[in-house]
PDB file of C-alpha atoms in Angstrom:
ATOM      1  CA  MET A   1      56.760 -39.859 -56.790  1.00  0.00           C
ATOM      2  CA  ARG A   2      53.727 -38.146 -58.364  1.00  0.00           C
ATOM      3  CA  PRO A   3      51.075 -39.794 -56.099  1.00  0.00           C
ATOM      4  CA  ARG A   4      53.104 -38.784 -52.983  1.00  0.00           C
ATOM      5  CA  VAL A   5      53.204 -35.117 -54.084  1.00  0.00           C
ATOM      6  CA  THR A   6      49.456 -35.132 -54.666  1.00  0.00           C
ATOM      7  CA  THR A   7      48.850 -36.545 -51.204  1.00  0.00           C
ATOM      8  CA  ASN A   8      51.072 -33.945 -49.507  1.00  0.00           C
ATOM      9  CA  PHE A   9      49.383 -31.129 -51.392  1.00  0.00           C
ATOM     10  CA  PHE A  10      45.933 -32.407 -50.324  1.00  0.00           C
ATOM     11  CA  ASN A  11      47.002 -32.574 -46.666  1.00  0.00           C
ATOM     12  CA  PHE A  12      48.322 -29.012 -46.906  1.00  0.00           C
ATOM     13  CA  LEU A  13      44.958 -27.727 -48.191  1.00  0.00           C
ATOM     14  CA  THR A  14      43.124 -29.564 -45.395  1.00  0.00           C
ATOM     15  CA  ALA A  15      45.345 -28.176 -42.648  1.00  0.00           C
ATOM     16  CA  MET A  16      45.258 -24.548 -43.782  1.00  0.00           C
ATOM     17  CA  PRO A  17      41.729 -23.711 -42.397  1.00  0.00           C
ATOM     18  CA  LEU A  18      42.665 -25.184 -39.034  1.00  0.00           C
ATOM     19  CA  VAL A  19      45.797 -23.035 -38.880  1.00  0.00           C
ATOM     20  CA  VAL A  20      43.805 -19.915 -39.755  1.00  0.00           C
ATOM     21  CA  LEU A  21      41.071 -20.647 -37.174  1.00  0.00           C
ATOM     22  CA  SER A  22      43.589 -21.383 -34.423  1.00  0.00           C
ATOM     23  CA  SER A  23      45.243 -18.028 -34.986  1.00  0.00           C
ATOM     24  CA  MET A  24      41.959 -16.103 -34.396  1.00  0.00           C
ATOM     25  CA  ALA A  25      40.995 -14.870 -30.906  1.00  0.00           C
ATOM     26  CA  PRO A  26      38.258 -16.996 -29.278  1.00  0.00           C
ATOM     27  CA  VAL A  27      34.754 -15.522 -29.066  1.00  0.00           C
ATOM     28  CA  THR A  28      33.790 -14.906 -25.441  1.00  0.00           C
ATOM     29  CA  ASP A  29      30.561 -13.654 -23.882  1.00  0.00           C
ATOM     30  CA  THR A  30      31.984 -10.367 -22.642  1.00  0.00           C
ATOM     31  CA  GLY A  31      29.488  -7.942 -24.086  1.00  0.00           C
ATOM     32  CA  GLN A  32      32.356  -6.205 -25.952  1.00  0.00           C
ATOM     33  CA  GLU A  33      32.597  -5.495 -29.642  1.00  0.00           C
ATOM     34  CA  MET A  34      33.913  -8.277 -31.925  1.00  0.00           C
ATOM     35  CA  LYS A  35      35.250  -7.967 -35.451  1.00  0.00           C
ATOM     36  CA  ILE A  36      33.806 -10.638 -37.721  1.00  0.00           C
ATOM     37  CA  LEU A  37      34.912 -11.301 -41.279  1.00  0.00           C
ATOM     38  CA  ARG A  38      31.960 -11.363 -43.659  1.00  0.00           C
ATOM     39  CA  ALA A  39      32.027 -12.093 -47.363  1.00  0.00           C
ATOM     40  CA  LYS A  40      30.813  -9.398 -49.701  1.00  0.00           C
ATOM     41  CA  GLY A  41      31.074 -10.420 -53.292  1.00  0.00           C
ATOM     42  CA  ASN A  42      34.686 -11.559 -53.887  1.00  0.00           C
ATOM     43  CA  HIS A  43      36.008  -9.520 -50.933  1.00  0.00           C
ATOM     44  CA  LEU A  44      36.116  -9.880 -47.179  1.00  0.00           C
ATOM     45  CA  GLU A  45      35.139  -6.917 -44.974  1.00  0.00           C
ATOM     46  CA  ASN A  46      35.218  -6.255 -41.230  1.00  0.00           C
ATOM     47  CA  HIS A  47      31.826  -6.068 -39.516  1.00  0.00           C
ATOM     48  CA  VAL A  48      31.432  -4.968 -35.875  1.00  0.00           C
ATOM     49  CA  ASP A  49      28.795  -6.781 -33.788  1.00  0.00           C
ATOM     50  CA  THR A  50      27.931  -6.364 -30.080  1.00  0.00           C
ATOM     51  CA  VAL A  51      27.302  -9.525 -28.115  1.00  0.00           C
ATOM     52  CA  GLU A  52      24.978  -9.031 -25.110  1.00  0.00           C
ATOM     53  CA  PRO A  53      26.206 -10.841 -22.001  1.00  0.00           C
ATOM     54  CA  SER A  54      23.914 -13.487 -20.575  1.00  0.00           C
ATOM     55  CA  PRO A  55      23.427 -13.195 -16.787  1.00  0.00           C
ATOM     56  CA  LYS A  56      25.345 -15.812 -14.862  1.00  0.00           C
ATOM     57  CA  GLY A  57      25.962 -16.450 -11.206  1.00  0.00           C
ATOM     58  CA  PRO A  58      23.996 -15.275  -8.159  1.00  0.00           C
ATOM     59  CA  ARG A  59      21.856 -12.173  -8.670  1.00  0.00           C
ATOM     60  CA  VAL A  60      18.698 -10.486  -7.308  1.00  0.00           C
ATOM     61  CA  ASP A  61      15.456 -10.374  -9.300  1.00  0.00           C
ATOM     62  CA  THR A  62      14.604  -6.750  -8.523  1.00  0.00           C
ATOM     63  CA  GLN A  63      11.123  -6.985 -10.075  1.00  0.00           C
ATOM     64  CA  HIS A  64      10.059  -9.350  -7.278  1.00  0.00           C
ATOM     65  CA  SER A  65      12.044  -7.708  -4.473  1.00  0.00           C
ATOM     66  CA  GLY A  66      10.329  -4.343  -4.042  1.00  0.00           C
ATOM     67  CA  ASN A  67       9.518  -2.023  -1.151  1.00  0.00           C
ATOM     68  CA  VAL A  68       6.886  -2.974   1.430  1.00  0.00           C
ATOM     69  CA  SER A  69       4.109  -1.006   3.202  1.00  0.00           C
ATOM     70  CA  THR A  70       2.248  -2.226   6.271  1.00  0.00           C
ATOM     71  CA  VAL A  71       0.217  -0.860   9.164  1.00  0.00           C
ATOM     72  CA  LEU A  72       1.501  -0.305  12.666  1.00  0.00           C
ATOM     73  CA  GLY A  73       1.167  -3.528  14.656  1.00  0.00           C
ATOM     74  CA  GLY A  74       0.799  -5.664  11.525  1.00  0.00           C
ATOM     75  CA  THR A  75       3.181  -8.125   9.852  1.00  0.00           C
ATOM     76  CA  ALA A  76       5.634  -7.193   7.092  1.00  0.00           C
ATOM     77  CA  SER A  77       7.247  -9.612   4.604  1.00  0.00           C
ATOM     78  CA  LEU A  78      10.408  -8.228   2.998  1.00  0.00           C
ATOM     79  CA  ARG A  79      11.314 -10.326  -0.051  1.00  0.00           C
ATOM     80  CA  CYS A  80      14.610 -10.854  -1.839  1.00  0.00           C
ATOM     81  CA  ARG A  81      14.372 -13.200  -4.849  1.00  0.00           C
ATOM     82  CA  VAL A  82      17.837 -14.664  -5.530  1.00  0.00           C
ATOM     83  CA  LEU A  83      18.548 -16.458  -8.815  1.00  0.00           C
ATOM     84  CA  ASP A  84      21.362 -19.010  -9.318  1.00  0.00           C
ATOM     85  CA  ARG A  85      22.391 -18.728  -5.685  1.00  0.00           C
ATOM     86  CA  GLY A  86      24.638 -21.777  -5.773  1.00  0.00           C
ATOM     87  CA  ASN A  87      26.259 -22.232  -2.367  1.00  0.00           C
ATOM     88  CA  LYS A  88      26.315 -18.517  -1.516  1.00  0.00           C
ATOM     89  CA  THR A  89      24.721 -17.229   1.688  1.00  0.00           C
ATOM     90  CA  VAL A  90      21.866 -14.697   1.788  1.00  0.00           C
ATOM     91  CA  SER A  91      21.770 -12.229   4.664  1.00  0.00           C
ATOM     92  CA  TRP A  92      19.409  -9.482   5.849  1.00  0.00           C
ATOM     93  CA  ILE A  93      20.969  -6.377   7.438  1.00  0.00           C
ATOM     94  CA  ARG A  94      19.130  -3.451   9.082  1.00  0.00           C
ATOM     95  CA  HIS A  95      20.652  -0.399   7.467  1.00  0.00           C
ATOM     96  CA  ARG A  96      20.132   2.237  10.189  1.00  0.00           C
ATOM     97  CA  ASP A  97      22.503   0.463  12.594  1.00  0.00           C
ATOM     98  CA  LEU A  98      24.118  -2.119  10.229  1.00  0.00           C
ATOM     99  CA  HIS A  99      22.794  -4.866  12.502  1.00  0.00           C
ATOM    100  CA  LEU A 100      22.971  -8.376  11.044  1.00  0.00           C
ATOM    101  CA  LEU A 101      19.507  -9.896  11.435  1.00  0.00           C
ATOM    102  CA  THR A 102      19.580 -13.213   9.574  1.00  0.00           C
ATOM    103  CA  VAL A 103      21.930 -15.422   7.528  1.00  0.00           C
ATOM    104  CA  ASP A 104      20.144 -17.972   5.366  1.00  0.00           C
ATOM    105  CA  GLN A 105      17.594 -19.478   7.775  1.00  0.00           C
ATOM    106  CA  TYR A 106      19.433 -18.570  10.989  1.00  0.00           C
ATOM    107  CA  THR A 107      18.582 -15.585  13.209  1.00  0.00           C
ATOM    108  CA  TYR A 108      21.367 -13.346  14.538  1.00  0.00           C
ATOM    109  CA  THR A 109      19.306 -10.967  16.682  1.00  0.00           C
ATOM    110  CA  SER A 110      17.697 -11.292  20.088  1.00  0.00           C
ATOM    111  CA  ASP A 111      14.563  -9.533  18.795  1.00  0.00           C
ATOM    112  CA  GLN A 112      12.312 -12.497  18.066  1.00  0.00           C
ATOM    113  CA  ARG A 113      10.016 -10.351  15.913  1.00  0.00           C
ATOM    114  CA  PHE A 114      12.491 -10.872  13.049  1.00  0.00           C
ATOM    115  CA  GLN A 115      12.237 -14.300  11.442  1.00  0.00           C
ATOM    116  CA  PRO A 116      13.908 -15.697   8.271  1.00  0.00           C
ATOM    117  CA  MET A 117      11.951 -17.751   5.756  1.00  0.00           C
ATOM    118  CA  TYR A 118      12.872 -19.410   2.453  1.00  0.00           C
ATOM    119  CA  GLU A 119      10.466 -20.325  -0.346  1.00  0.00           C
ATOM    120  CA  PRO A 120      12.124 -22.915  -2.646  1.00  0.00           C
ATOM    121  CA  SER A 121       9.418 -22.609  -5.306  1.00  0.00           C
ATOM    122  CA  THR A 122      10.259 -18.951  -5.986  1.00  0.00           C
ATOM    123  CA  GLY A 123      13.770 -18.538  -4.582  1.00  0.00           C
ATOM    124  CA  ASP A 124      12.485 -15.843  -2.208  1.00  0.00           C
ATOM    125  CA  TRP A 125      14.467 -15.169   0.964  1.00  0.00           C
ATOM    126  CA  VAL A 126      11.943 -13.507   3.258  1.00  0.00           C
ATOM    127  CA  LEU A 127      12.571 -11.354   6.298  1.00  0.00           C
ATOM    128  CA  LEU A 128       9.383 -11.585   8.364  1.00  0.00           C
ATOM    129  CA  VAL A 129       8.722  -8.738  10.826  1.00  0.00           C
ATOM    130  CA  VAL A 130       5.784  -9.368  13.172  1.00  0.00           C
ATOM    131  CA  SER A 131       4.095  -6.801  15.439  1.00  0.00           C
ATOM    132  CA  VAL A 132       5.659  -3.967  13.450  1.00  0.00           C
ATOM    133  CA  GLN A 133       6.717  -0.925  15.485  1.00  0.00           C
ATOM    134  CA  SER A 134       7.365   2.655  14.382  1.00  0.00           C
ATOM    135  CA  ARG A 135      11.127   2.219  14.815  1.00  0.00           C
ATOM    136  CA  ASP A 136      11.117  -0.648  12.282  1.00  0.00           C
ATOM    137  CA  ARG A 137      10.583   1.702   9.357  1.00  0.00           C
ATOM    138  CA  GLY A 138      13.552   2.285   7.090  1.00  0.00           C
ATOM    139  CA  VAL A 139      15.963   0.514   4.724  1.00  0.00           C
ATOM    140  CA  TYR A 140      16.941  -3.170   4.907  1.00  0.00           C
ATOM    141  CA  GLU A 141      19.743  -4.750   2.891  1.00  0.00           C
ATOM    142  CA  CYS A 142      19.562  -8.170   1.271  1.00  0.00           C
ATOM    143  CA  GLN A 143      23.165  -9.293   0.729  1.00  0.00           C
ATOM    144  CA  ILE A 144      24.471 -12.266  -1.291  1.00  0.00           C
ATOM    145  CA  GLY A 145      27.805 -13.587  -0.031  1.00  0.00           C
ATOM    146  CA  THR A 146      29.777 -13.280  -3.252  1.00  0.00           C
ATOM    147  CA  THR A 147      33.151 -11.543  -3.702  1.00  0.00           C
ATOM    148  CA  PRO A 148      32.492  -8.654  -3.685  1.00  0.00           C
ATOM    149  CA  PRO A 149      29.056  -8.992  -2.023  1.00  0.00           C
ATOM    150  CA  ILE A 150      25.894  -8.257  -4.051  1.00  0.00           C
ATOM    151  CA  SER A 151      23.450  -5.950  -2.222  1.00  0.00           C
ATOM    152  CA  HIS A 152      19.802  -5.090  -2.796  1.00  0.00           C
ATOM    153  CA  PHE A 153      17.922  -2.538  -0.657  1.00  0.00           C
ATOM    154  CA  VAL A 154      14.262  -2.763   0.438  1.00  0.00           C
ATOM    155  CA  THR A 155      12.415   0.054   2.233  1.00  0.00           C
ATOM    156  CA  LEU A 156       9.767  -0.700   4.850  1.00  0.00           C
ATOM    157  CA  HIS A 157       7.013   1.942   5.088  1.00  0.00           C
ATOM    158  CA  ILE A 158       4.684   1.971   8.117  1.00  0.00           C
ATOM    159  CA  MET A 159       1.229   3.562   8.157  1.00  0.00           C
ATOM    160  CA  GLU A 160      -0.052   4.558  11.588  1.00  0.00           C
ATOM    161  CA  PRO A 161      -3.769   4.357  12.499  1.00  0.00           C
ATOM    162  CA  ARG A 162      -5.781   7.494  11.807  1.00  0.00           C
ATOM    163  CA  THR A 163      -9.275   8.555  12.867  1.00  0.00           C
ATOM    164  CA  GLU A 164     -11.408  10.964  10.826  1.00  0.00           C
ATOM    165  CA  ILE A 165     -14.881  12.426  11.194  1.00  0.00           C
ATOM    166  CA  LEU A 166     -16.293  13.263   7.773  1.00  0.00           C
ATOM    167  CA  GLY A 167     -17.063  16.896   7.047  1.00  0.00           C
ATOM    168  CA  ASP A 168     -16.261  20.105   8.890  1.00  0.00           C
ATOM    169  CA  ASP A 169     -18.112  21.626  11.840  1.00  0.00           C
ATOM    170  CA  LEU A 170     -21.802  20.772  11.602  1.00  0.00           C
ATOM    171  CA  HIS A 171     -24.595  23.371  11.691  1.00  0.00           C
ATOM    172  CA  ILE A 172     -28.143  22.085  12.138  1.00  0.00           C
ATOM    173  CA  ASN A 173     -31.533  23.489  13.032  1.00  0.00           C
ATOM    174  CA  LEU A 174     -33.220  22.946  16.354  1.00  0.00           C
ATOM    175  CA  GLY A 175     -35.238  19.711  16.241  1.00  0.00           C
ATOM    176  CA  SER A 176     -33.394  18.134  13.298  1.00  0.00           C
ATOM    177  CA  THR A 177     -31.155  15.045  13.376  1.00  0.00           C
ATOM    178  CA  ILE A 178     -27.430  15.065  14.098  1.00  0.00           C
ATOM    179  CA  ASN A 179     -25.612  12.705  11.703  1.00  0.00           C
ATOM    180  CA  LEU A 180     -21.860  12.110  12.283  1.00  0.00           C
ATOM    181  CA  THR A 181     -19.723   9.502  10.504  1.00  0.00           C
ATOM    182  CA  CYS A 182     -16.329   8.353  11.813  1.00  0.00           C
ATOM    183  CA  LEU A 183     -13.664   6.359   9.893  1.00  0.00           C
ATOM    184  CA  VAL A 184     -10.744   4.467  11.473  1.00  0.00           C
ATOM    185  CA  LEU A 185      -8.000   3.957   8.867  1.00  0.00           C
ATOM    186  CA  TYR A 186      -4.807   1.851   8.763  1.00  0.00           C
ATOM    187  CA  HIS A 187      -5.606  -0.149  11.873  1.00  0.00           C
ATOM    188  CA  ALA A 188      -3.812  -3.494  12.113  1.00  0.00           C
ATOM    189  CA  ARG A 189      -6.935  -5.040  13.617  1.00  0.00           C
ATOM    190  CA  SER A 190     -10.455  -3.750  13.892  1.00  0.00           C
ATOM    191  CA  PRO A 191     -10.687  -1.797  17.177  1.00  0.00           C
ATOM    192  CA  HIS A 192     -12.524  -3.926  19.725  1.00  0.00           C
ATOM    193  CA  MET A 193     -13.978  -0.772  21.261  1.00  0.00           C
ATOM    194  CA  LEU A 194     -15.190   2.518  19.793  1.00  0.00           C
ATOM    195  CA  VAL A 195     -17.064   5.123  21.806  1.00  0.00           C
ATOM    196  CA  TRP A 196     -18.564   8.526  21.064  1.00  0.00           C
ATOM    197  CA  LEU A 197     -18.049  11.358  23.527  1.00  0.00           C
ATOM    198  CA  HIS A 198     -20.008  14.589  23.907  1.00  0.00           C
ATOM    199  CA  GLU A 199     -18.060  17.306  25.707  1.00  0.00           C
ATOM    200  CA  GLY A 200     -15.761  14.608  27.112  1.00  0.00           C
ATOM    201  CA  LYS A 201     -18.587  12.394  28.433  1.00  0.00           C
ATOM    202  CA  GLU A 202     -19.568   9.104  26.824  1.00  0.00           C
ATOM    203  CA  VAL A 203     -22.785   9.180  24.790  1.00  0.00           C
ATOM    204  CA  HIS A 204     -25.145   6.621  26.353  1.00  0.00           C
ATOM    205  CA  TYR A 205     -27.504   5.034  23.873  1.00  0.00           C
ATOM    206  CA  ASN A 206     -29.967   3.880  26.538  1.00  0.00           C
ATOM    207  CA  SER A 207     -30.135   7.197  28.394  1.00  0.00           C
ATOM    208  CA  ALA A 208     -33.423   8.836  29.351  1.00  0.00           C
ATOM    209  CA  ARG A 209     -32.982  11.305  26.496  1.00  0.00           C
ATOM    210  CA  GLY A 210     -33.623   8.611  23.895  1.00  0.00           C
ATOM    211  CA  GLY A 211     -33.322   8.975  20.136  1.00  0.00           C
ATOM    212  CA  VAL A 212     -29.607   8.081  20.042  1.00  0.00           C
ATOM    213  CA  THR A 213     -28.480   5.393  17.578  1.00  0.00           C
ATOM    214  CA  VAL A 214     -25.034   4.126  16.558  1.00  0.00           C
ATOM    215  CA  PHE A 215     -24.179   1.951  13.553  1.00  0.00           C
ATOM    216  CA  THR A 216     -20.646   0.470  13.626  1.00  0.00           C
ATOM    217  CA  GLU A 217     -19.063  -1.771  11.006  1.00  0.00           C
ATOM    218  CA  ALA A 218     -15.625  -3.245  11.769  1.00  0.00           C
ATOM    219  CA  GLY A 219     -13.255  -4.180   8.971  1.00  0.00           C
ATOM    220  CA  GLU A 220     -10.200  -3.009   7.062  1.00  0.00           C
ATOM    221  CA  VAL A 221     -11.749   0.421   7.487  1.00  0.00           C
ATOM    222  CA  THR A 222     -13.957   0.684  10.576  1.00  0.00           C
ATOM    223  CA  ARG A 223     -16.997   2.960  10.109  1.00  0.00           C
ATOM    224  CA  SER A 224     -19.276   4.291  12.823  1.00  0.00           C
ATOM    225  CA  ALA A 225     -22.314   6.569  12.388  1.00  0.00           C
ATOM    226  CA  LEU A 226     -23.859   8.493  15.276  1.00  0.00           C
ATOM    227  CA  LEU A 227     -27.487   9.644  14.867  1.00  0.00           C
ATOM    228  CA  ILE A 228     -29.177  11.891  17.424  1.00  0.00           C
ATOM    229  CA  GLN A 229     -32.798  12.724  16.675  1.00  0.00           C
ATOM    230  CA  LYS A 230     -34.651  15.933  17.615  1.00  0.00           C
ATOM    231  CA  ALA A 231     -31.549  17.918  18.485  1.00  0.00           C
ATOM    232  CA  THR A 232     -31.838  20.419  21.338  1.00  0.00           C
ATOM    233  CA  LEU A 233     -29.568  23.270  22.331  1.00  0.00           C
ATOM    234  CA  ALA A 234     -28.044  20.957  24.933  1.00  0.00           C
ATOM    235  CA  ASP A 235     -26.851  18.644  22.142  1.00  0.00           C
ATOM    236  CA  ALA A 236     -24.501  21.305  20.738  1.00  0.00           C
ATOM    237  CA  GLY A 237     -20.762  21.112  21.429  1.00  0.00           C
ATOM    238  CA  ASN A 238     -17.763  18.915  20.684  1.00  0.00           C
ATOM    239  CA  TYR A 239     -18.268  15.291  19.615  1.00  0.00           C
ATOM    240  CA  THR A 240     -15.305  12.883  19.728  1.00  0.00           C
ATOM    241  CA  CYS A 241     -14.913   9.499  18.035  1.00  0.00           C
ATOM    242  CA  LYS A 242     -12.516   7.483  20.209  1.00  0.00           C
ATOM    243  CA  PRO A 243     -11.432   4.011  18.982  1.00  0.00           C
ATOM    244  CA  SER A 244      -9.064   1.742  20.886  1.00  0.00           C
ATOM    245  CA  GLY A 245      -5.533   1.669  19.501  1.00  0.00           C
ATOM    246  CA  ALA A 246      -5.833   4.925  17.524  1.00  0.00           C
ATOM    247  CA  ASP A 247      -5.909   8.637  18.210  1.00  0.00           C
ATOM    248  CA  PRO A 248      -9.408  10.172  18.588  1.00  0.00           C
ATOM    249  CA  ALA A 249     -10.996  12.712  16.224  1.00  0.00           C
ATOM    250  CA  THR A 250     -13.238  15.621  17.237  1.00  0.00           C
ATOM    251  CA  THR A 251     -15.747  17.846  15.469  1.00  0.00           C
ATOM    252  CA  ARG A 252     -18.145  20.545  16.676  1.00  0.00           C
ATOM    253  CA  VAL A 253     -21.929  20.622  16.278  1.00  0.00           C
ATOM    254  CA  HIS A 254     -23.845  23.923  16.269  1.00  0.00           C
ATOM    255  CA  VAL A 255     -27.581  23.768  16.977  1.00  0.00           C
ATOM    256  CA  LEU A 256     -29.306  26.884  15.606  1.00  0.00           C
ATOM    257  CA  HIS A 257     -32.792  28.304  16.052  1.00  0.00           C
ATOM    258  CA  GLY A 258     -34.285  29.993  12.987  1.00  0.00           C
ATOM    259  CA  GLU A 259     -30.949  30.465  11.145  1.00  0.00           C
ATOM    260  CA  HIS A 260     -29.871  28.840   7.878  1.00  0.00           C
ATOM    261  CA  PRO A 261     -26.100  29.081   7.223  1.00  0.00           C
ATOM    262  CA  ALA A 262     -24.762  27.410   4.067  1.00  0.00           C
ATOM    263  CA  ALA A 263     -23.213  24.537   5.999  1.00  0.00           C
ATOM    264  CA  MET A 264     -26.413  23.760   7.922  1.00  0.00           C
ATOM    265  CA  GLN A 265     -27.503  20.126   7.870  1.00  0.00           C
ATOM    266  CA  GLY A 266     -31.260  20.762   7.720  1.00  0.00           C
ATOM    267  CA  SER A 267     -34.506  21.503   9.481  1.00  0.00           C
ATOM    268  CA  ALA A 268     -37.417  19.454  10.679  1.00  0.00           C
ATOM    269  CA  GLY A 269     -39.797  21.754   8.790  1.00  0.00           C
ATOM    270  CA  SER A 270     -43.512  21.533   9.375  1.00  0.00           C
ATOM    271  CA  GLY A 271     -46.547  19.520   8.395  1.00  0.00           C
ATOM    272  CA  GLY A 272     -45.674  16.318   6.524  1.00  0.00           C
ATOM    273  CA  ARG A 273     -42.018  17.259   6.107  1.00  0.00           C
ATOM    274  CA  PRO A 274     -40.603  15.462   9.193  1.00  0.00           C
ATOM    275  CA  ARG A 275     -41.695  12.141   7.736  1.00  0.00           C
ATOM    276  CA  ALA A 276     -40.111  12.974   4.378  1.00  0.00           C
ATOM    277  CA  MET A 277     -36.930  14.023   6.133  1.00  0.00           C
ATOM    278  CA  ALA A 278     -36.818  10.765   8.086  1.00  0.00           C
ATOM    279  CA  LEU A 279     -37.125   8.793   4.844  1.00  0.00           C
ATOM    280  CA  LEU A 280     -34.338  10.835   3.305  1.00  0.00           C
ATOM    281  CA  LEU A 281     -32.191  10.291   6.391  1.00  0.00           C
ATOM    282  CA  LEU A 282     -32.667   6.526   6.213  1.00  0.00           C
ATOM    283  CA  GLY A 283     -31.809   6.660   2.522  1.00  0.00           C
ATOM    284  CA  THR A 284     -28.616   8.554   3.326  1.00  0.00           C
ATOM    285  CA  VAL A 285     -27.559   6.013   5.930  1.00  0.00           C
ATOM    286  CA  TRP A 286     -28.270   3.219   3.473  1.00  0.00           C
ATOM    287  CA  VAL A 287     -26.083   4.885   0.834  1.00  0.00           C
ATOM    288  CA  SER A 288     -23.200   5.366   3.262  1.00  0.00           C
ATOM    289  CA  TRP A 289     -23.423   1.667   4.178  1.00  0.00           C
ATOM    290  CA  SER A 290     -24.079   0.308   0.687  1.00  0.00           C
ATOM    291  CA  GLY A 291     -20.898  -1.783   0.510  1.00  0.00           C
ATOM    292  CA  LEU A 292     -18.422   0.534  -1.194  1.00  0.00           C
ATOM    293  CA  PRO A 293     -14.975  -1.134  -1.195  1.00  0.00           C
ATOM    294  CA  SER A 294     -13.124  -0.359   1.989  1.00  0.00           C
ATOM    295  CA  HIS A 295      -9.904   0.691   0.283  1.00  0.00           C
ATOM    296  CA  LEU A 296     -11.756   3.333  -1.762  1.00  0.00           C
ATOM    297  CA  ILE A 297     -13.057   4.897   1.432  1.00  0.00           C
ATOM    298  CA  ALA A 298      -9.643   4.576   3.096  1.00  0.00           C
ATOM    299  CA  TRP A 299      -7.733   6.365   0.336  1.00  0.00           C
ATOM    300  CA  SER A 300     -10.484   8.855  -0.586  1.00  0.00           C
ATOM    301  CA  SER A 301     -11.970   9.641   2.791  1.00  0.00           C
ATOM    302  CA  LYS A 302     -11.227  13.332   2.420  1.00  0.00           C
ATOM    303  CA  CYS A 303     -13.271  13.381  -0.804  1.00  0.00           C
ATOM    304  CA  ILE A 304     -16.287  11.523   0.597  1.00  0.00           C
ATOM    305  CA  SER A 305     -19.218  13.321   2.220  1.00  0.00           C
ATOM    306  CA  VAL A 306     -22.425  11.794   3.499  1.00  0.00           C
ATOM    307  CA  ILE A 307     -25.127  13.966   1.938  1.00  0.00           C
ATOM    308  CA  LEU A 308     -28.300  14.665   3.858  1.00  0.00           C
ATOM    309  CA  VAL A 309     -30.965  16.447   1.901  1.00  0.00           C
ATOM    310  CA  VAL A 310     -33.794  18.138   3.716  1.00  0.00           C
ATOM    311  CA  LEU A 311     -36.692  20.214   2.651  1.00  0.00           C
ATOM    312  CA  SER A 312     -36.048  23.921   2.758  1.00  0.00           C
ATOM    313  CA  PRO A 313     -38.430  25.739   5.096  1.00  0.00           C
ATOM    314  CA  SER A 314     -38.702  28.568   2.563  1.00  0.00           C
ATOM    315  CA  SER A 315     -40.015  26.238  -0.130  1.00  0.00           C
ATOM    316  CA  GLU A 316     -43.753  26.446  -0.669  1.00  0.00           C
ATOM    317  CA  ASN A 317     -44.193  23.058  -2.313  1.00  0.00           C
ATOM    318  CA  GLY A 318     -41.663  21.342  -0.077  1.00  0.00           C
ATOM    319  CA  TRP A 319     -39.432  19.905  -2.902  1.00  0.00           C
ATOM    320  CA  ASP A 320     -37.723  22.885  -4.511  1.00  0.00           C
ATOM    321  CA  ASN A 321     -34.595  23.439  -2.433  1.00  0.00           C
ATOM    322  CA  PHE A 322     -32.146  21.057  -0.824  1.00  0.00           C
ATOM    323  CA  LEU A 323     -29.248  21.632   1.571  1.00  0.00           C
ATOM    324  CA  PRO A 324     -26.162  19.332   1.922  1.00  0.00           C
ATOM    325  CA  LEU A 325     -24.782  17.925   5.142  1.00  0.00           C
ATOM    326  CA  ALA A 326     -21.198  18.739   4.163  1.00  0.00           C
ATOM    327  CA  PRO A 327     -19.464  20.474   1.232  1.00  0.00           C
ATOM    328  CA  LEU A 328     -19.172  18.312  -1.846  1.00  0.00           C
ATOM    329  CA  PRO A 329     -15.629  17.273  -2.905  1.00  0.00           C
ATOM    330  CA  THR A 330     -13.932  19.530  -5.456  1.00  0.00           C
TER     331      THR A 330
END
């Protein structure tokens, strides 16, 4: 009998931990507080721990699904990066009219400018909008077909083309050189045509007047410089920079005789000064075309001035005083 009692007692000790463990609540990944028994010396005490839930199921990676900016007439790519999609659908909805545009890689709109794309390498569901129009701006919803649905919102910003002529109204002396610089910003494509107008009439570079030169550089920011040498009173008036596909910009030129306002561009002077002024003018044009990054000019155009220095007629040695073409940025 004694060996049988020993065996039963041993089985009882072995089964006790299993009974205790089976009576405890299972640990689940709920993110809620759990009470855990921890040994402290010869006693057991309750300790509260917080278990962080691990993300599971379909979800949007918001860090790679941000807002989008594009220029009018360009192409916009709205991205929605979906993780662990499983067999759930991904839809794009235009929020202003709740119009369903795409589901997965199928299009549900008659507007062919909206196209769905999927990039397996990243999990990006892309809504492609070509030839962007002003009415396309606004909020778009990326929706995952779970229950309830998971939504992520992307805003499309549209920048319309803008034309600027650097500086304010220009004051110059009779016989000096008119120097105007025009910038075309946020243009989807470089304008295929840009003309200068004087009092509403196109400036002809091969006219009998002569001395008219235009430098134009097309790119992300299109720049055009108009130079008119030996200005006469007839050259005064409104000058307009008119690119195709963008609104024009206008400034006014004042040609003065014997006056020197603070905003005056300069004077031809006398003696050897015209040659020095010409060299300075060429240097100024070179600086304005020295390859500054286009985006710096685009975003800081209001703080950029082309500076033309000329010899002051009141200076005896010809190098003491200088006058700017336009006010310096503050």
